[in-house]
CSV table of C-alpha atoms in Angstrom, one decimal:
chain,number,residue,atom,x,y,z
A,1,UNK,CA,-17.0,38.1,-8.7
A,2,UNK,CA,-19.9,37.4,-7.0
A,3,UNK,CA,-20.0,37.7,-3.1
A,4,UNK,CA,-20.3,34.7,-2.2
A,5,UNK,CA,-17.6,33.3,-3.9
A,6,UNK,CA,-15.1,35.7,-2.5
A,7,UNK,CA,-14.6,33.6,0.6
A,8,UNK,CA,-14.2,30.5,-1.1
A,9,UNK,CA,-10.2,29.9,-0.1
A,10,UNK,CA,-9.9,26.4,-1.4
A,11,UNK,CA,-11.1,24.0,-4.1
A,12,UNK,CA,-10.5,20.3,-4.2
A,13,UNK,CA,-10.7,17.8,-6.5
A,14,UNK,CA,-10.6,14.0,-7.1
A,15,UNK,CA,-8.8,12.8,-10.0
A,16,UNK,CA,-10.6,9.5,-11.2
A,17,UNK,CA,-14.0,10.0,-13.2
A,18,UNK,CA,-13.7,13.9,-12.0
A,19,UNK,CA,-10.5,15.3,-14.1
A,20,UNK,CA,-11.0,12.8,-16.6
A,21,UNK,CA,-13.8,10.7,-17.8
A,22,UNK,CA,-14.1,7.5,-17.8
A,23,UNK,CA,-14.9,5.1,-20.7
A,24,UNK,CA,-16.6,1.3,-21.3
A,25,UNK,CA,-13.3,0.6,-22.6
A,26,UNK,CA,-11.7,1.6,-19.3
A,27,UNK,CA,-14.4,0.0,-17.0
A,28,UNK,CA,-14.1,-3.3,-18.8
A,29,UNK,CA,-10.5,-3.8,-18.6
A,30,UNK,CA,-10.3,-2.9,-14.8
A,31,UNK,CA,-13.0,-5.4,-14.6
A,32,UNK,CA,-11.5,-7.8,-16.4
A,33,UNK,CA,-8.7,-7.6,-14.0
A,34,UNK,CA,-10.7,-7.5,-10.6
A,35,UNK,CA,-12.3,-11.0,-12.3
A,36,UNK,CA,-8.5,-12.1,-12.8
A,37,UNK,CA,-8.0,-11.6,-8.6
A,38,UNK,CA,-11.3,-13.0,-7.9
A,39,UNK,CA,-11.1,-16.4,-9.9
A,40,UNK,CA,-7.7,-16.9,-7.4
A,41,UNK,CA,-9.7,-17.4,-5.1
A,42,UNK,CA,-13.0,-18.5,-6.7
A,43,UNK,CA,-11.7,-21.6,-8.8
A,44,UNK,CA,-14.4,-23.0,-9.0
A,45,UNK,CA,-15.9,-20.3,-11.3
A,46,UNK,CA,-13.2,-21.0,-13.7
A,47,UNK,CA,-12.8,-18.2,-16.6
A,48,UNK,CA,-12.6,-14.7,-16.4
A,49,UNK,CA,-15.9,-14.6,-18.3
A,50,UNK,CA,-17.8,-16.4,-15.4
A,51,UNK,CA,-17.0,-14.2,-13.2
A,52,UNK,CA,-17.5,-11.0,-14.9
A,53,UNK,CA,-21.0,-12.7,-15.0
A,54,UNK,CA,-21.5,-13.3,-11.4
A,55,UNK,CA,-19.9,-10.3,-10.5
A,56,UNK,CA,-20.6,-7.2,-12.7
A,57,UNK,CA,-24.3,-7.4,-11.4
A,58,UNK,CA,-23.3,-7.4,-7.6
A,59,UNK,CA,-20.8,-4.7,-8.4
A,60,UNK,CA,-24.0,-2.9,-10.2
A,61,UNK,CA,-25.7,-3.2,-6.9
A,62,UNK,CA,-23.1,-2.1,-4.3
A,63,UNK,CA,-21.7,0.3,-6.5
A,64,UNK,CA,-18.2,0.0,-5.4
A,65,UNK,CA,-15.6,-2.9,-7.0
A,66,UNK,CA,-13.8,-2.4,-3.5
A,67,UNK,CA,-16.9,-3.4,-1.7
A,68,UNK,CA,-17.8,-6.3,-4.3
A,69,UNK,CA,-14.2,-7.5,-3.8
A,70,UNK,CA,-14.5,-7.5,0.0
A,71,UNK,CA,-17.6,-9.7,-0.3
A,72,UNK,CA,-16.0,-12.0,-2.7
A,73,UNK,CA,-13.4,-12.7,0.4
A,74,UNK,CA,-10.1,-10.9,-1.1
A,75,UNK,CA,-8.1,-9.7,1.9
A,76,UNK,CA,-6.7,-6.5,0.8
A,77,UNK,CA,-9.6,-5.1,-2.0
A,78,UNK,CA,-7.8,-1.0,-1.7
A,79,UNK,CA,-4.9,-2.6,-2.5
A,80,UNK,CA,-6.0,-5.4,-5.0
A,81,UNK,CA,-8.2,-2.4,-6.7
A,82,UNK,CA,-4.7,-0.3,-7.1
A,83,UNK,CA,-2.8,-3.2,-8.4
A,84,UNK,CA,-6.0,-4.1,-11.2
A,85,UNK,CA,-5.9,-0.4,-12.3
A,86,UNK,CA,-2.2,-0.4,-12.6
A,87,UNK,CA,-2.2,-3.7,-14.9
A,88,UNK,CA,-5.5,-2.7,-17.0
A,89,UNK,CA,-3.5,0.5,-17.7
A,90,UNK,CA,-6.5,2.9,-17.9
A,91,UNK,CA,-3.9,5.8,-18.3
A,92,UNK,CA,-4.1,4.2,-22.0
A,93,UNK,CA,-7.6,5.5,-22.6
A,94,UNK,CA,-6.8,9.4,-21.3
A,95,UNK,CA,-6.7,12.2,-23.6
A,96,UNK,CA,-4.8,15.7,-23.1
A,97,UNK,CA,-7.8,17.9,-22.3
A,98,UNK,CA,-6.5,21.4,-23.0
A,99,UNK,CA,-9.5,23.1,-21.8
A,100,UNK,CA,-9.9,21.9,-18.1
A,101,UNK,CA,-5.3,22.5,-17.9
A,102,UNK,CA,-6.4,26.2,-18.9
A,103,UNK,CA,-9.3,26.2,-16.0
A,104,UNK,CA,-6.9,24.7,-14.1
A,105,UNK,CA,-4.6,27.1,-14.1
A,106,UNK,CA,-6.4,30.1,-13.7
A,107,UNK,CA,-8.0,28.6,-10.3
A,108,UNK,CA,-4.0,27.8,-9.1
A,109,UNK,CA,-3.7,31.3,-9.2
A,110,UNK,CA,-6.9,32.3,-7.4
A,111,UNK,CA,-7.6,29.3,-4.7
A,112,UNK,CA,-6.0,26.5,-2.7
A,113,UNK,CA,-5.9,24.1,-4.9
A,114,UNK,CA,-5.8,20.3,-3.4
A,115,UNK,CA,-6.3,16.2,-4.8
A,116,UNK,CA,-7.6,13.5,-3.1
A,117,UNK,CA,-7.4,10.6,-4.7
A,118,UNK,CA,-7.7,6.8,-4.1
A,119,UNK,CA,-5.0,6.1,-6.6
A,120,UNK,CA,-1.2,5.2,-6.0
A,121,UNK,CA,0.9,8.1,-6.4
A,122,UNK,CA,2.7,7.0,-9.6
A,123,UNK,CA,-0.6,5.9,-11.0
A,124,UNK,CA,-2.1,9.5,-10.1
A,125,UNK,CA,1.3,11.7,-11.6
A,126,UNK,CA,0.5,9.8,-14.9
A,127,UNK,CA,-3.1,10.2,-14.9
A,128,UNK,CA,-2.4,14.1,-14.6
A,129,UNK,CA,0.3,13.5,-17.5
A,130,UNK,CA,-2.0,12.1,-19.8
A,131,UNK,CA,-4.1,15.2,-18.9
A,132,UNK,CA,-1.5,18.0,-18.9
A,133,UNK,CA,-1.6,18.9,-15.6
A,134,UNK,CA,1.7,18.9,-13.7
A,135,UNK,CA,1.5,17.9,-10.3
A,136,UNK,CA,2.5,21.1,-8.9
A,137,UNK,CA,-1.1,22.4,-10.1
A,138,UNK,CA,-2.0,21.5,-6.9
A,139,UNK,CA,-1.1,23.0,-3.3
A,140,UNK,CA,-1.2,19.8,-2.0
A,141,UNK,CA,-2.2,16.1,-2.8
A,142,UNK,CA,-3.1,13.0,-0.7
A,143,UNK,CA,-2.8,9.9,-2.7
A,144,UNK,CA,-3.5,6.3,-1.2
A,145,UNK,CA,0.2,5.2,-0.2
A,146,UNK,CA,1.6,8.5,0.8
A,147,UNK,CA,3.5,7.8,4.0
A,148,UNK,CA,0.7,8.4,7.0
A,149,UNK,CA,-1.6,9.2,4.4
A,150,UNK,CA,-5.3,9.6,5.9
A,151,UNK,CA,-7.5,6.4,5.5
A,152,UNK,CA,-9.9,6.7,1.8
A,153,UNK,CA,-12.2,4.3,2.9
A,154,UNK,CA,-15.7,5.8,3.5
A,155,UNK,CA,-15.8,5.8,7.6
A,156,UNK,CA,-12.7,8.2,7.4
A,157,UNK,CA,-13.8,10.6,5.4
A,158,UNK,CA,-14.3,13.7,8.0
A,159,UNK,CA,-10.6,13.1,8.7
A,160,UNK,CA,-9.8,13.5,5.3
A,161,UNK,CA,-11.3,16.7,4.1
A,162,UNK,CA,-10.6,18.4,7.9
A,163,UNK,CA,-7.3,19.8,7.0
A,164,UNK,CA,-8.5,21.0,3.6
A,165,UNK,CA,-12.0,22.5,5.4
A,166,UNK,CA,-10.2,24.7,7.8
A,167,UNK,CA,-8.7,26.3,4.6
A,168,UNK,CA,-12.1,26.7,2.8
Protein backbone atom coordinates (compact mmCIF):
# COMPACT_ATOMS: atom_id res chain seq x y z
CA UNK A 1 0.00 0.00 0.00
CA UNK A 2 1.27 3.08 -0.81
CA UNK A 3 2.25 5.65 1.98
CA UNK A 4 -0.01 7.88 1.67
CA UNK A 5 -2.85 5.89 1.85
CA UNK A 6 -1.91 4.30 5.07
CA UNK A 7 -3.29 7.21 7.10
CA UNK A 8 -6.44 7.27 5.37
CA UNK A 9 -8.88 6.13 8.53
CA UNK A 10 -12.15 6.71 6.90
CA UNK A 11 -13.99 6.76 3.57
CA UNK A 12 -17.45 8.21 2.94
CA UNK A 13 -19.89 7.94 0.56
CA UNK A 14 -23.14 9.31 -0.85
CA UNK A 15 -25.65 6.88 -2.00
CA UNK A 16 -27.69 8.76 -4.85
CA UNK A 17 -25.79 8.95 -8.42
CA UNK A 18 -22.56 7.73 -6.37
CA UNK A 19 -23.36 3.88 -5.41
CA UNK A 20 -25.68 3.68 -8.21
CA UNK A 21 -26.18 5.44 -11.39
CA UNK A 22 -28.68 7.19 -12.37
CA UNK A 23 -30.75 6.86 -15.58
CA UNK A 24 -33.15 9.18 -18.12
CA UNK A 25 -35.72 6.88 -17.06
CA UNK A 26 -35.11 7.76 -13.39
CA UNK A 27 -34.66 11.52 -13.90
CA UNK A 28 -37.84 11.72 -15.90
CA UNK A 29 -40.07 10.13 -13.50
CA UNK A 30 -38.81 12.15 -10.45
CA UNK A 31 -39.48 15.05 -12.68
CA UNK A 32 -42.52 14.10 -13.57
CA UNK A 33 -43.44 14.12 -10.03
CA UNK A 34 -41.71 17.45 -8.89
CA UNK A 35 -44.10 18.92 -12.05
CA UNK A 36 -47.12 17.03 -10.13
CA UNK A 37 -46.13 19.33 -6.69
CA UNK A 38 -45.46 22.32 -8.66
CA UNK A 39 -48.79 22.44 -10.88
CA UNK A 40 -50.57 22.59 -7.02
CA UNK A 41 -49.48 25.47 -6.85
CA UNK A 42 -48.99 26.75 -10.43
CA UNK A 43 -52.65 26.09 -11.81
CA UNK A 44 -52.43 28.12 -14.10
CA UNK A 45 -49.80 26.17 -16.01
CA UNK A 46 -52.26 23.35 -16.12
CA UNK A 47 -50.60 19.80 -17.25
CA UNK A 48 -47.71 18.12 -16.03
CA UNK A 49 -46.26 18.62 -19.57
CA UNK A 50 -46.34 22.44 -19.19
CA UNK A 51 -44.49 22.43 -16.50
CA UNK A 52 -41.87 20.02 -17.20
CA UNK A 53 -41.46 22.73 -20.08
CA UNK A 54 -41.00 25.72 -17.94
CA UNK A 55 -39.18 23.99 -15.50
CA UNK A 56 -36.66 21.36 -16.67
CA UNK A 57 -34.68 24.41 -18.30
CA UNK A 58 -34.53 26.38 -14.95
CA UNK A 59 -33.75 23.14 -13.19
CA UNK A 60 -30.85 22.77 -16.06
CA UNK A 61 -29.66 26.16 -14.86
CA UNK A 62 -29.61 25.94 -11.05
CA UNK A 63 -28.70 22.49 -11.07
CA UNK A 64 -30.59 21.51 -8.09
CA UNK A 65 -34.65 20.36 -8.30
CA UNK A 66 -34.58 21.48 -4.48
CA UNK A 67 -33.44 24.92 -5.52
CA UNK A 68 -35.91 25.07 -8.64
CA UNK A 69 -38.68 23.95 -6.28
CA UNK A 70 -37.83 26.74 -3.70
CA UNK A 71 -38.06 29.36 -6.54
CA UNK A 72 -41.30 27.96 -7.87
CA UNK A 73 -42.66 28.91 -4.12
CA UNK A 74 -43.13 25.23 -2.61
CA UNK A 75 -42.66 25.55 1.20
CA UNK A 76 -40.89 22.51 2.14
CA UNK A 77 -38.72 21.50 -1.43
CA UNK A 78 -36.20 18.79 1.02
CA UNK A 79 -39.16 17.36 1.98
CA UNK A 80 -41.42 17.66 -1.29
CA UNK A 81 -38.06 16.30 -3.11
CA UNK A 82 -38.19 13.10 -0.62
CA UNK A 83 -41.84 12.53 -1.10
CA UNK A 84 -41.37 12.88 -5.34
CA UNK A 85 -38.54 10.20 -5.12
CA UNK A 86 -40.61 7.94 -2.94
CA UNK A 87 -43.67 8.02 -5.41
CA UNK A 88 -41.52 7.89 -8.77
CA UNK A 89 -40.08 4.80 -7.19
CA UNK A 90 -36.45 5.17 -8.67
CA UNK A 91 -35.45 2.02 -6.55
CA UNK A 92 -37.41 0.44 -9.73
CA UNK A 93 -34.53 1.29 -12.10
CA UNK A 94 -31.52 -0.12 -9.62
CA UNK A 95 -29.60 -3.12 -10.50
CA UNK A 96 -27.62 -5.52 -7.96
CA UNK A 97 -24.06 -4.40 -8.86
CA UNK A 98 -21.92 -7.34 -7.54
CA UNK A 99 -18.78 -5.72 -8.22
CA UNK A 100 -18.93 -2.38 -6.20
CA UNK A 101 -20.73 -5.07 -2.90
CA UNK A 102 -17.28 -6.90 -3.35
CA UNK A 103 -15.22 -3.41 -3.16
CA UNK A 104 -17.43 -2.65 -0.65
CA UNK A 105 -16.58 -5.10 1.49
CA UNK A 106 -13.10 -5.32 1.31
CA UNK A 107 -12.90 -1.43 2.36
CA UNK A 108 -15.40 -2.42 5.57
CA UNK A 109 -12.67 -4.33 6.57
CA UNK A 110 -9.82 -1.85 6.03
CA UNK A 111 -11.57 1.81 6.75
CA UNK A 112 -14.28 3.69 8.55
CA UNK A 113 -16.81 3.29 6.36
CA UNK A 114 -19.77 6.08 6.57
CA UNK A 115 -23.14 7.40 4.19
CA UNK A 116 -24.47 10.62 3.87
CA UNK A 117 -27.24 10.77 2.14
CA UNK A 118 -30.14 13.24 1.46
CA UNK A 119 -32.57 10.37 1.20
CA UNK A 120 -35.20 9.18 3.87
CA UNK A 121 -33.95 6.33 5.63
CA UNK A 122 -36.41 3.72 4.26
CA UNK A 123 -35.81 5.12 0.88
CA UNK A 124 -31.85 4.75 1.43
CA UNK A 125 -32.08 0.88 3.18
CA UNK A 126 -33.86 -0.02 -0.27
CA UNK A 127 -31.60 1.73 -2.45
CA UNK A 128 -28.71 -0.32 -0.73
CA UNK A 129 -31.08 -3.53 -1.20
CA UNK A 130 -31.49 -3.07 -4.72
CA UNK A 131 -27.61 -2.89 -4.71
CA UNK A 132 -26.68 -5.60 -2.31
CA UNK A 133 -25.24 -3.82 0.25
CA UNK A 134 -26.64 -4.35 3.77
CA UNK A 135 -26.75 -1.41 5.80
CA UNK A 136 -24.40 -2.60 8.25
CA UNK A 137 -21.62 -2.00 5.41
CA UNK A 138 -21.36 1.02 6.88
CA UNK A 139 -19.92 2.25 10.40
CA UNK A 140 -22.38 4.77 10.48
CA UNK A 141 -25.04 6.58 8.33
CA UNK A 142 -26.82 9.99 8.41
CA UNK A 143 -29.87 10.01 6.37
CA UNK A 144 -32.25 13.16 6.07
CA UNK A 145 -34.96 12.30 8.94
CA UNK A 146 -32.71 10.65 11.43
CA UNK A 147 -33.68 12.07 14.69
CA UNK A 148 -31.17 15.38 15.19
CA UNK A 149 -29.83 14.46 12.03
CA UNK A 150 -27.30 17.39 10.82
CA UNK A 151 -28.83 19.85 8.25
CA UNK A 152 -28.02 18.49 4.20
CA UNK A 153 -28.70 21.73 2.85
CA UNK A 154 -25.49 23.29 1.36
CA UNK A 155 -24.71 26.15 4.21
CA UNK A 156 -24.39 23.16 6.73
CA UNK A 157 -22.12 21.18 5.18
CA UNK A 158 -18.81 21.71 7.44
CA UNK A 159 -21.11 20.50 10.23
CA UNK A 160 -21.82 17.52 8.41
CA UNK A 161 -18.57 15.99 7.41
CA UNK A 162 -16.86 17.34 11.08
CA UNK A 163 -17.54 14.21 12.86
CA UNK A 164 -16.54 12.02 9.93
CA UNK A 165 -13.12 14.48 9.37
CA UNK A 166 -11.81 13.99 12.79
CA UNK A 167 -11.82 10.19 11.95
CA UNK A 168 -10.04 10.69 8.53
Amino acid sequence: MYLFFSSIKAVGFDLDRTLYPQTPKMDQRVAEEIAKEILKIKPELQTVEKVLTVYEKRNRKLQSWRKTMKEAGLPNPQKTMNDCLARADIVSFIQPDPKLVGIMEKLHQKFFLFLITGSTRSLAEKKLAKIGLPPQTFHFSLCHDDPGSWSLDETSSEKNFGYFLARS
